[in-house]
Coordinates of C-alpha atoms in Angstrom, one line a residue:
Chain H
X773 CA 13.6 -4.8 -44.2
X774 CA 11.9 -1.5 -43.8
X775 CA 13.6 1.5 -42.4
X776 CA 13.8 1.9 -38.7
X777 CA 11.5 4.6 -37.4
X778 CA 13.7 7.6 -36.8
X779 CA 12.2 8.6 -33.4
X780 CA 12.1 5.2 -31.9
X781 CA 12.4 5.1 -28.1
X782 CA 15.8 4.6 -26.6
X783 CA 16.6 1.2 -25.1
X784 CA 14.4 0.4 -22.2
X785 CA 14.0 3.0 -19.6
X786 CA 10.4 2.6 -18.6
X787 CA 11.2 3.5 -15.0
X788 CA 14.0 5.8 -15.6
X789 CA 12.0 8.9 -15.1
X790 CA 11.9 8.0 -11.5
X791 CA 15.2 6.5 -11.0
X792 CA 16.0 5.8 -7.5
X793 CA 18.4 7.9 -5.4
X794 CA 19.9 5.5 -3.0
X795 CA 22.5 8.1 -2.0
X796 CA 19.8 9.8 -0.1
X797 CA 19.9 7.0 2.4
X798 CA 22.9 6.6 4.5
X799 CA 24.7 3.3 4.0
X800 CA 25.3 3.1 7.7
X801 CA 22.6 3.4 10.4
X802 CA 21.9 6.9 11.3
X803 CA 22.6 8.2 14.7
X804 CA 19.7 8.4 17.1
X805 CA 21.1 11.5 18.7
X806 CA 19.0 14.5 18.2
X807 CA 22.1 16.6 17.7
X808 CA 23.2 14.5 14.7
X809 CA 20.0 13.7 12.9
X810 CA 20.1 11.0 10.2
X811 CA 20.6 12.1 6.6
X812 CA 17.5 10.5 5.2
X813 CA 16.1 13.3 3.1
X814 CA 12.4 12.7 3.6
X815 CA 11.4 15.7 1.6
X816 CA 13.4 14.7 -1.4
X817 CA 12.2 11.1 -1.1
X818 CA 8.6 12.4 -1.0
X819 CA 9.0 14.7 -3.9
X820 CA 10.6 12.0 -6.1
X821 CA 8.5 9.0 -5.2
X822 CA 5.2 10.1 -3.7
X823 CA 3.5 10.5 -7.1
X824 CA 4.2 6.9 -8.1
X825 CA 3.4 5.5 -4.7
X826 CA 0.1 7.4 -4.7
X827 CA -0.7 6.1 -8.1
X828 CA 0.0 2.6 -6.8
X829 CA -2.3 3.1 -3.8
X830 CA -5.1 5.0 -5.4
X831 CA -5.5 2.5 -8.3
X832 CA -5.3 -0.4 -5.9
X833 CA -7.8 0.9 -3.5
X834 CA -9.9 3.3 -5.6
X835 CA -10.1 5.7 -2.7
X836 CA -8.1 8.9 -2.6
X837 CA -8.3 9.3 1.2
X838 CA -7.2 5.7 1.8
X839 CA -4.5 6.1 -0.8
X840 CA -3.1 9.2 0.8
X841 CA -3.1 7.5 4.2
X842 CA -1.2 4.6 2.6
X843 CA 1.4 7.0 1.3
X844 CA 1.8 8.7 4.6
X845 CA 2.0 5.3 6.4
X846 CA 4.6 4.2 3.9
X847 CA 6.8 7.2 4.6
X848 CA 6.2 6.8 8.3
X849 CA 7.4 3.2 8.2
X850 CA 10.3 4.1 6.0
X851 CA 11.3 6.9 8.3
X852 CA 11.2 4.6 11.4
X853 CA 13.1 1.9 9.6
X854 CA 15.5 4.1 7.8
X855 CA 18.5 2.6 9.5
X856 CA 17.5 -0.8 8.1
X857 CA 17.7 0.4 4.5
X858 CA 20.6 -0.7 2.5
X859 CA 21.2 0.8 -0.9
X860 CA 23.3 -2.3 -1.7
X861 CA 20.3 -4.5 -1.6
X862 CA 17.6 -2.3 -3.3
X863 CA 17.0 1.1 -4.5
X864 CA 15.2 3.6 -2.4
X865 CA 12.3 3.4 -4.9
X866 CA 12.1 -0.4 -4.7
X867 CA 12.3 -0.2 -0.9
X868 CA 9.5 2.3 -0.7
X869 CA 7.3 0.2 -3.1
X870 CA 7.8 -2.9 -0.9
X871 CA 6.7 -0.9 2.1
X872 CA 3.7 0.5 0.2
X873 CA 2.7 -2.9 -1.0
X874 CA 2.6 -4.2 2.6
X875 CA 0.6 -1.1 3.7
X876 CA -1.9 -1.6 0.9
X877 CA -2.3 -5.3 1.6
X878 CA -2.9 -4.4 5.2
X879 CA -5.6 -2.0 4.2
X880 CA -7.2 -4.4 1.8
X881 CA -7.3 -7.1 4.4
X882 CA -8.9 -4.7 6.8
X883 CA -11.5 -3.8 4.2
X884 CA -12.1 -7.5 3.5
X885 CA -12.8 -8.0 7.1
X886 CA -15.6 -5.4 7.0
X887 CA -17.7 -6.5 4.1
X888 CA -21.0 -5.1 5.3
X889 CA -19.9 -1.6 6.0
X890 CA -17.5 -0.7 3.2
X891 CA -19.1 1.8 0.8
X892 CA -19.8 0.0 -2.4
X893 CA -17.8 2.5 -4.5
X894 CA -14.6 1.5 -2.5
X895 CA -14.9 -2.0 -3.7
X896 CA -16.5 -1.7 -7.1
X897 CA -13.2 -1.7 -8.9
X898 CA -11.1 -3.7 -6.4
X899 CA -13.0 -6.9 -7.3
X900 CA -11.8 -6.7 -10.9
X901 CA -10.8 -9.5 -13.2
X902 CA -7.7 -10.9 -11.6
X903 CA -8.6 -13.9 -9.5
X904 CA -5.9 -13.4 -7.0
X905 CA -5.8 -10.0 -5.3
X906 CA -2.0 -10.2 -5.2
X907 CA -1.9 -10.7 -9.0
X908 CA -4.1 -7.6 -9.4
X909 CA -1.8 -5.7 -7.0
X910 CA 1.2 -6.8 -8.9
X911 CA -0.2 -5.5 -12.2
X912 CA -1.0 -2.1 -10.6
X913 CA 2.4 -1.9 -8.9
X914 CA 4.1 -2.6 -12.3
X915 CA 2.1 0.1 -13.9
X916 CA 2.9 2.5 -11.1
X917 CA 6.6 1.9 -11.4
X918 CA 6.7 2.8 -15.1
X919 CA 7.6 6.3 -16.2
X920 CA 4.6 8.5 -16.9
X921 CA 5.2 8.3 -20.6
X922 CA 5.5 4.5 -20.7
X923 CA 2.5 4.1 -18.5
X924 CA 0.4 6.5 -20.5
X925 CA 0.8 4.5 -23.7
X926 CA -0.2 1.2 -22.0
X927 CA -3.2 2.9 -20.5
X928 CA -4.2 4.6 -23.7
X929 CA -3.7 1.5 -25.9
X930 CA -4.2 -1.5 -23.7
X931 CA -6.6 -0.3 -21.1
X932 CA -8.7 2.1 -23.0
X933 CA -8.4 0.3 -26.3
X934 CA -7.3 3.3 -28.5
X935 CA -5.3 2.7 -31.6
X936 CA -1.8 4.1 -31.8
X937 CA -3.0 6.5 -34.5
X938 CA -5.7 7.8 -32.3
X939 CA -3.2 8.4 -29.5
X940 CA -0.9 10.2 -31.9
X941 CA -3.7 12.4 -32.9
X942 CA -4.4 13.6 -29.4
X943 CA -1.0 13.5 -27.9
X944 CA 1.2 14.5 -30.8
X945 CA 3.6 11.7 -30.1
X946 CA 4.4 9.8 -33.3
X947 CA 3.1 6.3 -33.7
X948 CA 6.6 4.9 -34.0
X949 CA 7.5 6.4 -30.6
X950 CA 4.3 5.1 -29.1
X951 CA 4.9 1.6 -30.3
X952 CA 8.4 1.6 -29.1
X953 CA 7.3 2.9 -25.7
X954 CA 4.6 0.2 -25.6
X955 CA 7.1 -2.5 -26.3
X956 CA 9.5 -1.5 -23.6
X957 CA 6.7 -0.8 -21.1
X958 CA 5.3 -4.3 -21.7
X959 CA 8.7 -5.7 -21.3
X960 CA 9.1 -4.0 -17.9
X961 CA 5.7 -5.2 -16.9
X962 CA 6.6 -8.8 -17.9
X963 CA 9.8 -8.6 -15.9
X964 CA 8.0 -7.2 -12.9
X965 CA 5.2 -9.7 -13.0
X966 CA 7.7 -12.6 -13.4
X967 CA 9.6 -11.3 -10.4
X968 CA 6.5 -10.9 -8.3
X969 CA 5.2 -14.3 -9.3
X970 CA 8.5 -15.8 -8.3
X971 CA 8.3 -14.2 -4.9
X972 CA 4.7 -15.2 -4.4
X973 CA 5.3 -18.8 -5.4
Chain M
X179 CA 20.3 2.9 -27.3
X180 CA 18.9 -0.1 -29.3
X181 CA 20.4 -0.9 -32.6
X182 CA 18.3 -0.4 -35.7
X183 CA 17.1 -4.0 -35.9
X184 CA 16.2 -4.0 -32.2
X185 CA 14.1 -0.9 -32.6
X186 CA 12.4 -2.3 -35.6
X187 CA 11.8 -5.6 -33.7
X188 CA 10.1 -3.6 -30.9
X189 CA 8.1 -1.6 -33.4
X190 CA 6.8 -4.7 -35.1
X191 CA 6.0 -6.7 -32.0
X192 CA 4.1 -3.9 -30.3
X193 CA 2.1 -3.4 -33.5
X194 CA 1.4 -7.1 -33.8
X195 CA 0.1 -7.2 -30.2
X196 CA -2.7 -4.7 -31.0
X197 CA -3.2 -6.0 -34.5
X198 CA -2.2 -2.8 -36.2
X199 CA 0.5 -4.1 -38.6
X200 CA 0.2 -3.3 -42.3
X201 CA 0.4 -6.1 -44.8
X202 CA 4.0 -5.2 -45.4
X203 CA 4.8 -5.1 -41.7
X204 CA 3.1 -8.5 -41.2
X205 CA 5.3 -10.0 -43.9
X206 CA 8.3 -8.4 -42.4
X207 CA 7.4 -9.8 -39.0
X208 CA 7.0 -13.3 -40.4
X209 CA 10.4 -13.0 -41.9
X210 CA 11.8 -11.9 -38.6
X211 CA 10.1 -14.7 -36.8
X212 CA 11.6 -17.3 -39.1
X213 CA 15.0 -15.9 -38.6
X214 CA 14.8 -15.3 -34.9
X215 CA 12.8 -17.7 -32.7
X216 CA 13.0 -15.3 -29.7
X217 CA 10.6 -13.0 -31.6
X218 CA 7.8 -15.5 -31.4
X219 CA 8.5 -16.1 -27.7
X220 CA 8.6 -12.4 -26.9
X221 CA 5.5 -11.7 -28.9
X222 CA 3.6 -14.4 -27.0
X223 CA 4.9 -13.2 -23.6
X224 CA 4.1 -9.5 -24.2
X225 CA 0.7 -10.3 -25.6
X226 CA -0.1 -12.2 -22.5
X227 CA 1.1 -9.3 -20.3
X228 CA -1.1 -6.9 -22.3
X229 CA -4.0 -9.2 -21.9
X230 CA -3.5 -9.6 -18.2
X231 CA -3.1 -5.9 -17.8
X232 CA -6.2 -5.0 -19.7
X233 CA -8.2 -7.7 -17.9
X234 CA -7.1 -6.3 -14.5
X235 CA -7.8 -2.6 -15.0
X236 CA -10.1 -0.6 -17.3
X237 CA -8.6 2.8 -16.5
X238 CA -5.8 4.4 -14.5
X239 CA -6.2 7.2 -12.0
X240 CA -3.3 9.5 -12.8
X241 CA -4.3 12.3 -10.5
X242 CA -1.8 13.6 -7.9
X243 CA -2.3 13.5 -4.2
X244 CA -3.5 16.5 -2.4
X245 CA -0.9 19.2 -1.5
X246 CA -1.5 18.7 2.1
X247 CA -0.1 15.2 2.0
X248 CA 3.4 16.6 1.7
X249 CA 3.1 18.6 4.9
X250 CA 1.7 15.6 6.7
X251 CA 4.6 13.4 5.6
X252 CA 7.2 16.0 6.4
X253 CA 5.7 16.4 9.9
X254 CA 6.9 12.8 10.5
X255 CA 10.5 14.0 10.6
X256 CA 9.7 17.1 12.6
X257 CA 7.9 15.2 15.2
X258 CA 10.5 12.5 15.3
X259 CA 13.1 15.0 16.3
X260 CA 10.7 16.6 18.7
X261 CA 10.2 13.2 20.3
X262 CA 13.9 12.7 20.7
X263 CA 14.4 16.1 22.3
X264 CA 11.4 15.5 24.6
X265 CA 12.6 12.1 25.5
X266 CA 16.1 13.3 26.3
X267 CA 14.8 15.7 28.9
X268 CA 12.1 13.6 30.4
X269 CA 13.9 10.6 31.8
X270 CA 11.8 10.7 35.0
X271 CA 8.5 10.6 33.1
X272 CA 6.3 7.8 34.3
X273 CA 5.7 4.9 31.9
X274 CA 2.0 5.7 31.8
X275 CA 2.8 9.1 30.4
X276 CA 5.5 8.1 28.1
X277 CA 3.3 7.6 25.1
X278 CA 0.8 10.2 25.5
X279 CA 2.8 12.8 23.6
X280 CA 2.0 11.2 20.2
X281 CA -1.6 11.4 21.0
X282 CA -1.8 15.0 22.2
X283 CA -3.2 16.5 19.1
X284 CA -6.0 14.0 18.9
X285 CA -9.4 15.1 17.9
X286 CA -11.9 15.6 20.6
X287 CA -13.9 12.7 19.3
X288 CA -11.5 10.4 20.8
X289 CA -12.2 11.9 24.2
X290 CA -8.7 11.0 25.2
X291 CA -5.5 12.3 26.6
X292 CA -5.5 15.7 25.2
X293 CA -4.0 17.1 28.4
X294 CA -0.6 15.8 27.7
X295 CA 2.1 18.4 27.9
X296 CA 4.4 16.6 25.4
X297 CA 3.5 18.0 22.1
X298 CA 5.3 15.9 19.6
X299 CA 2.8 14.6 17.1
X300 CA 2.4 12.8 13.8
X301 CA -0.5 14.7 12.2
X302 CA -2.6 12.0 10.8
X303 CA -4.9 10.7 13.5
X304 CA -8.1 9.6 11.8
X305 CA -9.8 9.8 8.5
X306 CA -13.5 10.1 7.6
X307 CA -13.4 6.6 6.1
X308 CA -12.3 5.3 9.4
X309 CA -15.2 6.8 11.2
X310 CA -17.5 5.4 8.6
X311 CA -16.0 2.0 9.2
X312 CA -15.7 2.4 12.9
X313 CA -18.8 0.6 13.9
X314 CA -17.0 -2.6 12.8
X315 CA -18.1 -5.6 11.1
X316 CA -18.0 -9.2 12.0
X317 CA -17.8 -12.4 10.0
X318 CA -19.2 -15.6 11.3
X319 CA -17.2 -18.4 9.9
X320 CA -18.2 -22.0 9.7
X321 CA -16.5 -24.8 11.5
X322 CA -14.2 -25.4 8.6
X323 CA -13.0 -21.9 8.0
X324 CA -11.2 -19.3 10.0
X325 CA -9.9 -16.1 8.5
X326 CA -6.3 -15.5 8.8
X327 CA -5.3 -12.9 11.3
X328 CA -1.6 -13.2 10.8
X329 CA 0.4 -11.0 8.4
X330 CA 0.2 -12.4 4.9
X331 CA 3.7 -11.3 4.0
X332 CA 7.0 -12.5 5.5
X333 CA 8.1 -9.0 6.1
X334 CA 5.0 -7.8 7.9
X335 CA 5.9 -5.5 10.7
X336 CA 6.8 -7.0 14.1
X337 CA 7.8 -5.3 17.3
X338 CA 6.7 -4.3 20.7
X339 CA 3.2 -3.0 21.5
X340 CA 2.5 0.1 19.4
X341 CA 4.6 -0.9 16.4
X342 CA 2.7 0.2 13.4
X343 CA 1.1 -2.7 11.5
X344 CA 2.3 -5.3 13.9
X345 CA -0.2 -7.7 15.4
X346 CA -0.1 -7.6 19.2
X347 CA -1.6 -10.6 20.9
X348 CA -3.7 -9.7 24.0
X349 CA -5.1 -11.9 26.7
X350 CA -8.7 -11.6 27.9
X351 CA -9.7 -12.6 31.4
X352 CA -13.0 -12.9 33.2
X353 CA -15.0 -14.5 30.3
X354 CA -17.8 -16.8 31.4
X355 CA -17.3 -20.5 31.3
X356 CA -17.6 -21.9 27.8
X357 CA -16.6 -18.6 26.2
X358 CA -13.4 -18.4 24.3
X359 CA -11.9 -15.1 23.2
X360 CA -8.7 -14.7 21.2
X361 CA -7.7 -11.1 20.7
X362 CA -5.1 -9.0 18.9
X363 CA -4.5 -5.4 18.3
X364 CA -2.9 -3.6 15.4
X365 CA -1.6 -0.1 15.8
X366 CA -2.2 2.1 12.8
X367 CA -1.4 5.8 12.2
X368 CA -5.1 6.4 12.2
X369 CA -6.1 4.5 15.3
X370 CA -6.3 1.0 16.8
X371 CA -7.7 -2.1 15.2
X372 CA -9.0 -4.9 17.4
X373 CA -9.1 -8.4 16.0
X374 CA -11.3 -10.9 17.8
X375 CA -12.1 -14.6 17.4
X376 CA -14.9 -15.5 19.7
X377 CA -17.0 -18.6 20.5
X378 CA -19.5 -19.3 23.2
X379 CA -21.3 -16.0 23.7
X380 CA -25.1 -16.1 23.8
X381 CA -26.5 -16.3 20.4
X382 CA -28.1 -13.1 19.1
X383 CA -27.2 -11.1 22.2
X384 CA -25.5 -7.8 21.3
X385 CA -22.0 -7.1 22.7
X386 CA -19.9 -4.0 22.5
X387 CA -16.1 -3.8 22.2
X388 CA -14.8 -0.8 24.2
X389 CA -11.3 0.6 24.4
X390 CA -10.4 2.3 27.7
X391 CA -7.8 5.1 27.4
X392 CA -5.2 6.4 29.7
X393 CA -7.5 9.1 31.0
X394 CA -10.2 6.6 31.7
X395 CA -12.4 7.4 28.7
X396 CA -14.3 4.4 27.2
X397 CA -14.4 4.5 23.4
X398 CA -16.8 2.3 21.6
X399 CA -15.0 0.3 18.9
X400 CA -18.1 -1.5 17.5
X401 CA -20.6 -4.1 18.3
X402 CA -21.5 -7.6 17.3
X403 CA -24.0 -10.3 18.0
X404 CA -23.3 -13.6 19.7
X405 CA -23.4 -16.6 17.5
X406 CA -23.4 -20.4 17.8
X407 CA -20.6 -20.3 15.3
X408 CA -17.2 -18.9 15.6
X409 CA -17.1 -15.1 15.2
X410 CA -14.2 -13.3 13.5
X411 CA -14.4 -9.6 14.1
X412 CA -12.2 -6.7 13.1
X413 CA -13.0 -3.4 14.7
X414 CA -11.5 0.1 14.5
X415 CA -11.4 2.9 17.0
X416 CA -10.1 6.4 16.5
X417 CA -7.6 6.3 19.3
X418 CA -3.9 5.6 19.1
X419 CA -2.7 2.4 20.6
X420 CA -0.4 4.4 22.9
X421 CA -3.4 5.8 24.6
X422 CA -5.3 2.5 25.1
X423 CA -4.9 0.7 28.5
X424 CA -7.5 -2.0 28.1
X425 CA -10.0 -3.7 25.9
X426 CA -13.4 -4.7 27.2
X427 CA -16.2 -6.7 25.8
X428 CA -19.5 -5.5 27.4
X429 CA -23.0 -6.9 27.2
X430 CA -26.1 -4.9 26.5
X431 CA -26.3 -3.7 30.1
X432 CA -22.8 -2.4 30.0
X433 CA -21.4 -5.2 32.2
X434 CA -17.9 -6.3 31.4
X435 CA -18.0 -9.8 30.0
X436 CA -14.2 -10.0 29.5
X437 CA -11.3 -7.6 29.7
X438 CA -7.8 -7.5 28.4
X439 CA -5.3 -5.3 30.2
X440 CA -2.7 -3.9 27.9
X441 CA 1.0 -3.1 28.4
X442 CA 2.2 0.4 27.7
X443 CA 3.0 0.9 24.0
X444 CA 5.7 2.9 22.5

């Protein structure tokens, strides 16, 4: 057997770059009293997760303004429901993505109800290959949840069709690392899609 | 950290998925497959994931949101506490006023309750795309098909009138004999969506959907044509649900064909 590449990626951490911070949510419902505001750190949550949530929304909707509205709506709903969050059941990141998914679905449904007036460029990409809009959304959500490094290799290699050698030439990341990242990113995508399919079944 | 064989396995499988293995690596993978049946299974699964992913998207928008978004989101918290403070000192406020504070920064295009003295706000009120869509669109569906108006997910929002994203059933009165109107509202951060399912209105006659606000202003939420078939409409208006007191359907002369009075929203 050939030698193992020396700079192979560590065991899967495709989403580790954005690991959730459940401690930022209180495990008990916050007080409604204005003198003892709840400890949900909205700014920290935004700083840590807004990029991924925006990536989810903008790639699902292909409209930056709509996507920003979705992110804002996501944090608004999270803020209003913060006393319902339990870190024992899901991470903050997972919870925010669930909210964002519902917001995006709401927006997509609103768009679908307005077929004559939606600008064509809004929908050009939203009618892509996946037959079921939820399947498409699941793929985009899975990609959005990956770390930037793992997502980048999937985009470069599997969406844009570049070879690992070509990506190495432009990024400086060795082929062995890229192939390792690709493997673990695909694994994370597989697990995500399996989980989503199970929920949608 | 993966062991050496695990890392090599990952290296070979990812290379095989894109067809970039050397002859030596192909032989090595074949040996690995023969020794470990999970290699074949995982190769097949991940190849399928790669295929689905590439079939779904052709590129990825990796840009960041605008810097202003952070301020808009953080305003949610600020305004929430402002609301709490306001509420705690305004017990005697009339119900009809109790929701106008969240509307008080509204753009003048809404022609609404800008006179409120309660200043707590959430900054997002409307977006250009909403105005572009504001004229509404209608779908005439055949006898066999009616578009779903209910939340598609089990955890879709529910709650009292004004709950963001929740569907609020409304009841129309005054419609002519033979006319059926089922209506719902959805409160959004950017305004109010009106969902209508209508039968019996005069075919090809134009009708307007109008939202009446607390201060008596009438906001056009869109128009549609009567049809012999069932009409399924979704219309948007740049006014917050809290500020809407009734929904009217008017004919071309401005006469009210049917009206739904709304409860106060929170």
